[in-house]
PDB file of C-alpha atoms and ligand atoms in Angstrom:
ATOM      1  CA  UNK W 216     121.169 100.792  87.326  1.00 95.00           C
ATOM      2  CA  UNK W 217     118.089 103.206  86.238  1.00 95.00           C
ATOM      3  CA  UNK W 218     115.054 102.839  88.301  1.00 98.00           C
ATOM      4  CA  UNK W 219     111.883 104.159  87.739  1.00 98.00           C
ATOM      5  CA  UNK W 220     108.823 104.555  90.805  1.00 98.00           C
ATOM      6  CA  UNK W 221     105.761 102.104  89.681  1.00 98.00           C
ATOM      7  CA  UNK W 222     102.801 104.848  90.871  1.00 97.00           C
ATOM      8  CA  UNK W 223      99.076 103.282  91.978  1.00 98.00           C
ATOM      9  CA  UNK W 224      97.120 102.122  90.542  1.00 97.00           C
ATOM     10  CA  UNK W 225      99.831 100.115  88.784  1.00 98.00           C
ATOM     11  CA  UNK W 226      99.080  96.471  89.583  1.00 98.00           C
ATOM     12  CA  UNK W 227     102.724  95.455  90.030  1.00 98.00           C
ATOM     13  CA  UNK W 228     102.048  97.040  93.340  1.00 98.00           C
ATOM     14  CA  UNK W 229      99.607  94.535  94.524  1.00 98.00           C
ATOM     15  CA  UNK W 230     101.977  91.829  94.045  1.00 98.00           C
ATOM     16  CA  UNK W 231     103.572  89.591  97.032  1.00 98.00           C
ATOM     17  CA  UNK W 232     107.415  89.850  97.196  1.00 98.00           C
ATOM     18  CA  UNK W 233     109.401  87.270  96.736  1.00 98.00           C
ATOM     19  CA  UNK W 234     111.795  86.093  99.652  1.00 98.00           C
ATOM     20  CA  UNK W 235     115.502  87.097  98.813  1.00 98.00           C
ATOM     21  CA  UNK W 236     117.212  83.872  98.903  1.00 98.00           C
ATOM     22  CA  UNK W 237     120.347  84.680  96.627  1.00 98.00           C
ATOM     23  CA  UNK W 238     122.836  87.393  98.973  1.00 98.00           C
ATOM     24  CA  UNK W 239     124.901  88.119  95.357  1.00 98.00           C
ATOM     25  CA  UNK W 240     125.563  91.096  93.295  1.00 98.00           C
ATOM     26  CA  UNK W 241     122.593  91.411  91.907  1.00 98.00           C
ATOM     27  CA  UNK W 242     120.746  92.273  95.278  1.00 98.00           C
ATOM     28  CA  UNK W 243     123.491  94.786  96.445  1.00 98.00           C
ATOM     29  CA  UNK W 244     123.248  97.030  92.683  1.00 98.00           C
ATOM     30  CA  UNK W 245     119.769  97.036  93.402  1.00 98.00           C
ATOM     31  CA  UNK W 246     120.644  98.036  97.009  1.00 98.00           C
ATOM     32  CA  UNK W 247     122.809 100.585  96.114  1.00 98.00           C
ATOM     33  CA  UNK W 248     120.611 102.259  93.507  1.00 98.00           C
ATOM     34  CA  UNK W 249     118.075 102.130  95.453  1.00 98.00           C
ATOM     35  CA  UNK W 250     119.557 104.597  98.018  1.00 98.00           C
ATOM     36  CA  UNK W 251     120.495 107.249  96.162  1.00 97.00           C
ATOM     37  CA  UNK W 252     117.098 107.058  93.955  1.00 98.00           C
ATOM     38  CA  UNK W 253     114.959 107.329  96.918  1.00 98.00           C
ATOM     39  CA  UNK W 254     117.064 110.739  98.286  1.00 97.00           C
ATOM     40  CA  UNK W 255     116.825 112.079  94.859  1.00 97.00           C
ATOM     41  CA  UNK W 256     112.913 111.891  94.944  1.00 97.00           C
ATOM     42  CA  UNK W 257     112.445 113.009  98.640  1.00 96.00           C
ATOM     43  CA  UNK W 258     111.513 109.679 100.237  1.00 98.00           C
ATOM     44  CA  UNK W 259     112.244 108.317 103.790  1.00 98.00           C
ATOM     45  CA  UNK W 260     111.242 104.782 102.744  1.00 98.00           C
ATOM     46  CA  UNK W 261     111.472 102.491  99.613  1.00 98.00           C
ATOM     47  CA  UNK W 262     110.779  98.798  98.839  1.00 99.00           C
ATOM     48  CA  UNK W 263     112.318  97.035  95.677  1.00 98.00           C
ATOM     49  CA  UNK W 264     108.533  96.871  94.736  1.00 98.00           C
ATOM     50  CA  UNK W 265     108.533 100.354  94.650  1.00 98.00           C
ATOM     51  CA  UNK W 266     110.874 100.285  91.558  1.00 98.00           C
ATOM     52  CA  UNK W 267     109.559  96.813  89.932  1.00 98.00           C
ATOM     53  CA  UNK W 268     111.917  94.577  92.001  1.00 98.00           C
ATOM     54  CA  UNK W 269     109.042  91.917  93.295  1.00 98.00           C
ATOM     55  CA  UNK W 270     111.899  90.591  95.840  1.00 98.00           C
ATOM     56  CA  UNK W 271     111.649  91.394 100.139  1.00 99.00           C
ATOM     57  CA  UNK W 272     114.409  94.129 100.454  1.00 99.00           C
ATOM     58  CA  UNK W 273     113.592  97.757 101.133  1.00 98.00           C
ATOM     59  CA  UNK W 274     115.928 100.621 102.348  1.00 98.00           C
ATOM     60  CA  UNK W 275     115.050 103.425 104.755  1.00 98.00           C
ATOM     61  CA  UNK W 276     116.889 106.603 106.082  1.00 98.00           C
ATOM     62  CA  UNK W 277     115.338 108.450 108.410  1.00 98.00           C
ATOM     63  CA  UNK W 278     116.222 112.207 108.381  1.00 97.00           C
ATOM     64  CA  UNK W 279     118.318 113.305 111.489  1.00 96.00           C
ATOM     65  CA  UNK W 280     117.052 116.449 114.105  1.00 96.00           C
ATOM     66  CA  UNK W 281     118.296 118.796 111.194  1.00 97.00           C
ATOM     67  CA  UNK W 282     116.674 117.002 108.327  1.00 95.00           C
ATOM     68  CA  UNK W 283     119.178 115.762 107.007  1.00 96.00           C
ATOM     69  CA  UNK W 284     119.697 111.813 105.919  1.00 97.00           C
ATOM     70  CA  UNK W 285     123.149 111.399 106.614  1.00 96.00           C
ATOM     71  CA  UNK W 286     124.423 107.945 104.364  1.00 94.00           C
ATOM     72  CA  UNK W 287     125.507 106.647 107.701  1.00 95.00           C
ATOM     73  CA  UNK W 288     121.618 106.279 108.970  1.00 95.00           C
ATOM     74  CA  UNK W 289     121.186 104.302 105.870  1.00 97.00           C
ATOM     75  CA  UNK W 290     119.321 100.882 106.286  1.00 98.00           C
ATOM     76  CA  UNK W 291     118.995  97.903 104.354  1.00 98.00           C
ATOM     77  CA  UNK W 292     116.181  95.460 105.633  1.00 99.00           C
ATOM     78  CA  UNK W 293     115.862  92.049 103.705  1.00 98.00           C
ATOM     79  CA  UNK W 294     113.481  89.145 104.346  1.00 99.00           C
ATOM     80  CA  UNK W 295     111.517  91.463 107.685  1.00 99.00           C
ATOM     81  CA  UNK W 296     109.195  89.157 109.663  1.00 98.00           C
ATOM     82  CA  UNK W 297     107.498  91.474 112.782  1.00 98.00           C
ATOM     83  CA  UNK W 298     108.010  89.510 115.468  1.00 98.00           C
ATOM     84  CA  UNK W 299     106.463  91.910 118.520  1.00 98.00           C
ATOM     85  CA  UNK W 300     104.501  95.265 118.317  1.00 98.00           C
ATOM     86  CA  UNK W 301     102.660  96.981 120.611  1.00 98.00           C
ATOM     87  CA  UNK W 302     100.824 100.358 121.498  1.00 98.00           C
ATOM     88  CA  UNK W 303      99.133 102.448 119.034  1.00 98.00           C
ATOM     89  CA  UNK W 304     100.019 105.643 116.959  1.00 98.00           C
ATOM     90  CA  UNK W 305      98.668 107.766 114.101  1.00 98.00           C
ATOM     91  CA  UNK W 306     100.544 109.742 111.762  1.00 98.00           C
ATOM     92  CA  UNK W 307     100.362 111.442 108.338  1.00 98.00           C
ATOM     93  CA  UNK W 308     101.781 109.125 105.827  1.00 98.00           C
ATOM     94  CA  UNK W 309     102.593 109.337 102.111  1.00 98.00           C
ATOM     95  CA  UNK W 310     104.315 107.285  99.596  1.00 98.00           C
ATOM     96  CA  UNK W 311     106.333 107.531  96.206  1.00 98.00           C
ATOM     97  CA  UNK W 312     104.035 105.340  94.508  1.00 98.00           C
ATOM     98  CA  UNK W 313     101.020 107.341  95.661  1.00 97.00           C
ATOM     99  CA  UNK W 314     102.000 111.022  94.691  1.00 94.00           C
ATOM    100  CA  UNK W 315     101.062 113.947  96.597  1.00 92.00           C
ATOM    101  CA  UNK W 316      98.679 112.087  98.666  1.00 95.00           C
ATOM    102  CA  UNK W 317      99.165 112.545 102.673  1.00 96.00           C
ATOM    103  CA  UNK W 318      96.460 110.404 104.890  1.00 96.00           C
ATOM    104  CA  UNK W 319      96.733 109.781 108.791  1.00 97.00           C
ATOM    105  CA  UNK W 320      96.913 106.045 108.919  1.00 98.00           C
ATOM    106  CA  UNK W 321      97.063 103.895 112.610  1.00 98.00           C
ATOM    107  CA  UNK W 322      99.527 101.722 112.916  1.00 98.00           C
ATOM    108  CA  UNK W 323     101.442 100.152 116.273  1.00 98.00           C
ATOM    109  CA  UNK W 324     103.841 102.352 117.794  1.00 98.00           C
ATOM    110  CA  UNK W 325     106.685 100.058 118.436  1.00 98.00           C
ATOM    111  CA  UNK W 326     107.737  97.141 116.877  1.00 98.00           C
ATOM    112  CA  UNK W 327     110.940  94.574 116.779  1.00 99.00           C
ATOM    113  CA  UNK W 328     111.700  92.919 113.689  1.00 99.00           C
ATOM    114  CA  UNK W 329     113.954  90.351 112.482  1.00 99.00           C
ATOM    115  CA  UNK W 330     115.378  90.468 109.315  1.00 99.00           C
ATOM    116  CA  UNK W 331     118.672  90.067 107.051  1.00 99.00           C
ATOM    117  CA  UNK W 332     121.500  92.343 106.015  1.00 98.00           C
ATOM    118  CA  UNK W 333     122.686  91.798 102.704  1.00 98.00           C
ATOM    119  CA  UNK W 334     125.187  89.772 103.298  1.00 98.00           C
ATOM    120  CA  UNK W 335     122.482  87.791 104.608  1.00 98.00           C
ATOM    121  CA  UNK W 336     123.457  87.895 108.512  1.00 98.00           C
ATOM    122  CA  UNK W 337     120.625  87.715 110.817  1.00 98.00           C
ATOM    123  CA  UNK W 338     119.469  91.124 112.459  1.00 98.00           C
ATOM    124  CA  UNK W 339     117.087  91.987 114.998  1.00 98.00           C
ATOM    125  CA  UNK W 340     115.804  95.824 115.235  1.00 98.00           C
ATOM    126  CA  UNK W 341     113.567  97.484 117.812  1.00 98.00           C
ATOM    127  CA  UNK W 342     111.831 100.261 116.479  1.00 98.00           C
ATOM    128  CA  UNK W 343     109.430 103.484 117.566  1.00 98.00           C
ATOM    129  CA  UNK W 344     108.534 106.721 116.248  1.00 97.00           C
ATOM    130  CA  UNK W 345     108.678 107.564 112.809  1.00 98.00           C
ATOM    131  CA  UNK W 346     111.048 103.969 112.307  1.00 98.00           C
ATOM    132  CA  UNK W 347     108.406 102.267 113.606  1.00 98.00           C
ATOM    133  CA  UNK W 348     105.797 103.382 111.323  1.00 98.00           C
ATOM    134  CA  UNK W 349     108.191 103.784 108.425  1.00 98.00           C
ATOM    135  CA  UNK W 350     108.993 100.057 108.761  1.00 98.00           C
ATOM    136  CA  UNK W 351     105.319  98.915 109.189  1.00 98.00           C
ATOM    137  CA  UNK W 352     104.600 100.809 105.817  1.00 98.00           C
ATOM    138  CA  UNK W 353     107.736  99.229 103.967  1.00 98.00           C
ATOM    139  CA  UNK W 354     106.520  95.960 104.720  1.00 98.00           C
ATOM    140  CA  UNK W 355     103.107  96.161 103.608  1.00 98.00           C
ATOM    141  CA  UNK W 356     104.592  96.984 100.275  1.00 99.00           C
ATOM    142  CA  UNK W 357     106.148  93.529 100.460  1.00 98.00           C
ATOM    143  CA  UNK W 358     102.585  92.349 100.772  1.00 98.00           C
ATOM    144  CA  UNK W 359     101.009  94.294  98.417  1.00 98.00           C
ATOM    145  CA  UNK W 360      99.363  96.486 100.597  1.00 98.00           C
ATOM    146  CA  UNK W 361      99.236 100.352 100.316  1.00 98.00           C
ATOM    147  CA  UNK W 362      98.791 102.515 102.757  1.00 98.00           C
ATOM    148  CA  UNK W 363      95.680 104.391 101.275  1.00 98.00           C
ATOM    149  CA  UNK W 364      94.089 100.529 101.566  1.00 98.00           C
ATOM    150  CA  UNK W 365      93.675 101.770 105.591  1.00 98.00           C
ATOM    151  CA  UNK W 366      91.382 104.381 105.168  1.00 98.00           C
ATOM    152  CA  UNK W 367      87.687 104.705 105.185  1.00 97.00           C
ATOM    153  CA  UNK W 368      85.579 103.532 102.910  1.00 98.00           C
ATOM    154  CA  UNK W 369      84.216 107.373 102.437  1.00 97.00           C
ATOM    155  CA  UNK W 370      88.100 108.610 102.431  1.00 97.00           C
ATOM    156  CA  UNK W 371      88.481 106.059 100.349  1.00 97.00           C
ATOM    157  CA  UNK W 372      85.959 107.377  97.943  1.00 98.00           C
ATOM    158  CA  UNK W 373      86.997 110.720  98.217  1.00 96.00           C
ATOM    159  CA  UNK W 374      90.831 109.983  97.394  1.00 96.00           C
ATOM    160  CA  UNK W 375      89.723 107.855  94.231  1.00 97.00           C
ATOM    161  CA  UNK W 376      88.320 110.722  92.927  1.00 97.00           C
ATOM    162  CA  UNK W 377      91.120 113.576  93.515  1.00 95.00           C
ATOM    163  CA  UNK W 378      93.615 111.188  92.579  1.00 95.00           C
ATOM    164  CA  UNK W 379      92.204 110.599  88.869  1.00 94.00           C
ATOM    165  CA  UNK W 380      91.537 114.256  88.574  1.00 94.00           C
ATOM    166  CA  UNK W 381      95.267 114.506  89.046  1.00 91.00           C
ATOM    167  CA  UNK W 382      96.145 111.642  87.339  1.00 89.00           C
ATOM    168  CA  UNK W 383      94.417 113.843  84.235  1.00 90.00           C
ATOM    169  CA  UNK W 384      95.844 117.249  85.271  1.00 91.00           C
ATOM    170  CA  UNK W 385      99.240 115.484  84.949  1.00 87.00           C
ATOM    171  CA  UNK W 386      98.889 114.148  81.310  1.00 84.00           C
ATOM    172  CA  UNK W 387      97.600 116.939  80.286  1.00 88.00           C
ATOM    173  CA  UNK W 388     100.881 119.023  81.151  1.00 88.00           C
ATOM    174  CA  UNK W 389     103.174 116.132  80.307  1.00 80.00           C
TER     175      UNK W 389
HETATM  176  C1  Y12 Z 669     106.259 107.914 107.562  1.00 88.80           C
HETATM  177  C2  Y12 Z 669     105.243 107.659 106.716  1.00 88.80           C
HETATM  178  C3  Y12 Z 669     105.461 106.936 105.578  1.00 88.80           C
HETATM  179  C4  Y12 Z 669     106.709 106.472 105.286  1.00 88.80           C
HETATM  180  C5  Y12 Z 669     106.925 105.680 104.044  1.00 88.80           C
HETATM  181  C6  Y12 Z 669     107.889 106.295 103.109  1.00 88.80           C
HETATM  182  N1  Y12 Z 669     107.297 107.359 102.418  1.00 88.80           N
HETATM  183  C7  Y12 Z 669     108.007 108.257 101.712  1.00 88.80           C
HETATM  184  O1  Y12 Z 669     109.206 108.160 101.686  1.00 88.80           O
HETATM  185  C8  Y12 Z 669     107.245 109.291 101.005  1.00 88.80           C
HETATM  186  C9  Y12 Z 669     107.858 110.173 100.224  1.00 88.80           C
HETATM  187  C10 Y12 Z 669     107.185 111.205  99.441  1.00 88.80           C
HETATM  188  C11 Y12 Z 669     107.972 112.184  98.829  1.00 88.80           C
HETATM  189  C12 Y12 Z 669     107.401 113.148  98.047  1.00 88.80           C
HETATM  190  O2  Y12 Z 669     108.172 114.068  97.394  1.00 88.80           O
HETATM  191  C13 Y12 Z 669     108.318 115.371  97.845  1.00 88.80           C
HETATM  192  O3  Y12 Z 669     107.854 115.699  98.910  1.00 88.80           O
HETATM  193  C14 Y12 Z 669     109.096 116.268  96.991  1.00 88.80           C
HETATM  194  C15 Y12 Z 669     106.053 113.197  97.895  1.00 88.80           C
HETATM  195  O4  Y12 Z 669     105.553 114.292  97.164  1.00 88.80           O
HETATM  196  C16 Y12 Z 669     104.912 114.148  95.981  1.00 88.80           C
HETATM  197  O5  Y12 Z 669     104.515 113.109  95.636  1.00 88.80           O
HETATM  198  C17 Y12 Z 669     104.728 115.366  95.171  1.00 88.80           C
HETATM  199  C18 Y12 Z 669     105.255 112.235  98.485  1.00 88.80           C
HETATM  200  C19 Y12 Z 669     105.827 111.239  99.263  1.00 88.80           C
HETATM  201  C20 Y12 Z 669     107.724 106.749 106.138  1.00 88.80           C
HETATM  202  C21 Y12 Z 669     107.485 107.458 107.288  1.00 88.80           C
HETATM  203 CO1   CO Z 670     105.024 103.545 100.132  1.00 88.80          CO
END
């Protein structure tokens, strides 16, 4: 299955996912390209809206003490509800759909989840550090919500206007 990354300000992003209610081939070739897509293109996180997939799944690997994402720290989150979070932390985020755009964005520092495999068995995951905020990010996606939508208005401004001056800088080359 090709997949391509729907960048901002694409409107697909703002869309509400829908809940996966069908565990069936269809979800697990997205699944499956969707793992190897987002280690091709450097990312830690991806949700199916991500790659015009409007449906609650997402996939994460978090890179091990070398760097490395090893296939076996591969996970596959379908139908996440945050059930309990609590503390605070702040780090620098960034996003495939958002391109060379790093912000520090707040979010809570642990969290436990429930969610669905894709077999559709019933999971429950507690979560800090980077997991944590990785998670929190993914989801948002499911709700249409971008990261950059958590800054200031006057960082806000300020990102507006880089971002369309490299929006132009990268037409012009292409
Ligand atoms: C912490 C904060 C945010 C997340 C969400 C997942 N985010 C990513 O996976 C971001 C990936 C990303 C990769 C990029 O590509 C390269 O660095 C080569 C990138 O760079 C460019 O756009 C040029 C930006 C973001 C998880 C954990
Ligand atoms: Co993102």
């Amino acid at each position: 299955m090709k997949l391509t990354i729907v960048e901002y300000p694409d409107k697909r992003l703002r869309q509400k996912s829908k809940k996966v209610t069908s565990f069936d081939k269809k979800l697990h070739d997205l699944l499956d390209a969707m793992h190897p897509f987002m280690i091709e293109t450097n990312g830690i996180g991806l949700a199916a809206i991500q790659v015009a997939h409007p449906i609650r799944a997402l996939v994460l690997n978090i890179p091990d003490e070398d760097g490395e994402q090893l296939p076996e720290n591969l996970l596959e989150i379908i139908n996440p509800v945050i059930v309990k979070q609590e503390g605070e932390t702040v780090y620098q985020e960034g996003c495939l759909s958002v391109p060379k755009f790093y912000e520090d964005i707040k979010r809570s520092e642990s969290i436990t989840i429930n969610y669905q495999d894709r077999d559709g068995n019933t999971k429950t995951l507690d979560a800090d550090g980077l997991l944590a905020i990785a998670i929190q990010h993914e989801i948002d996606h499911l709700e249409g919500i971008l990261f950059i939508d958590k800054l200031s208005y006057a960082r806000r401004k300020k990102f507006e206007k880089e971002y369309k001056k490299l929006q132009k800088e990268r037409k012009k080359s292409s």
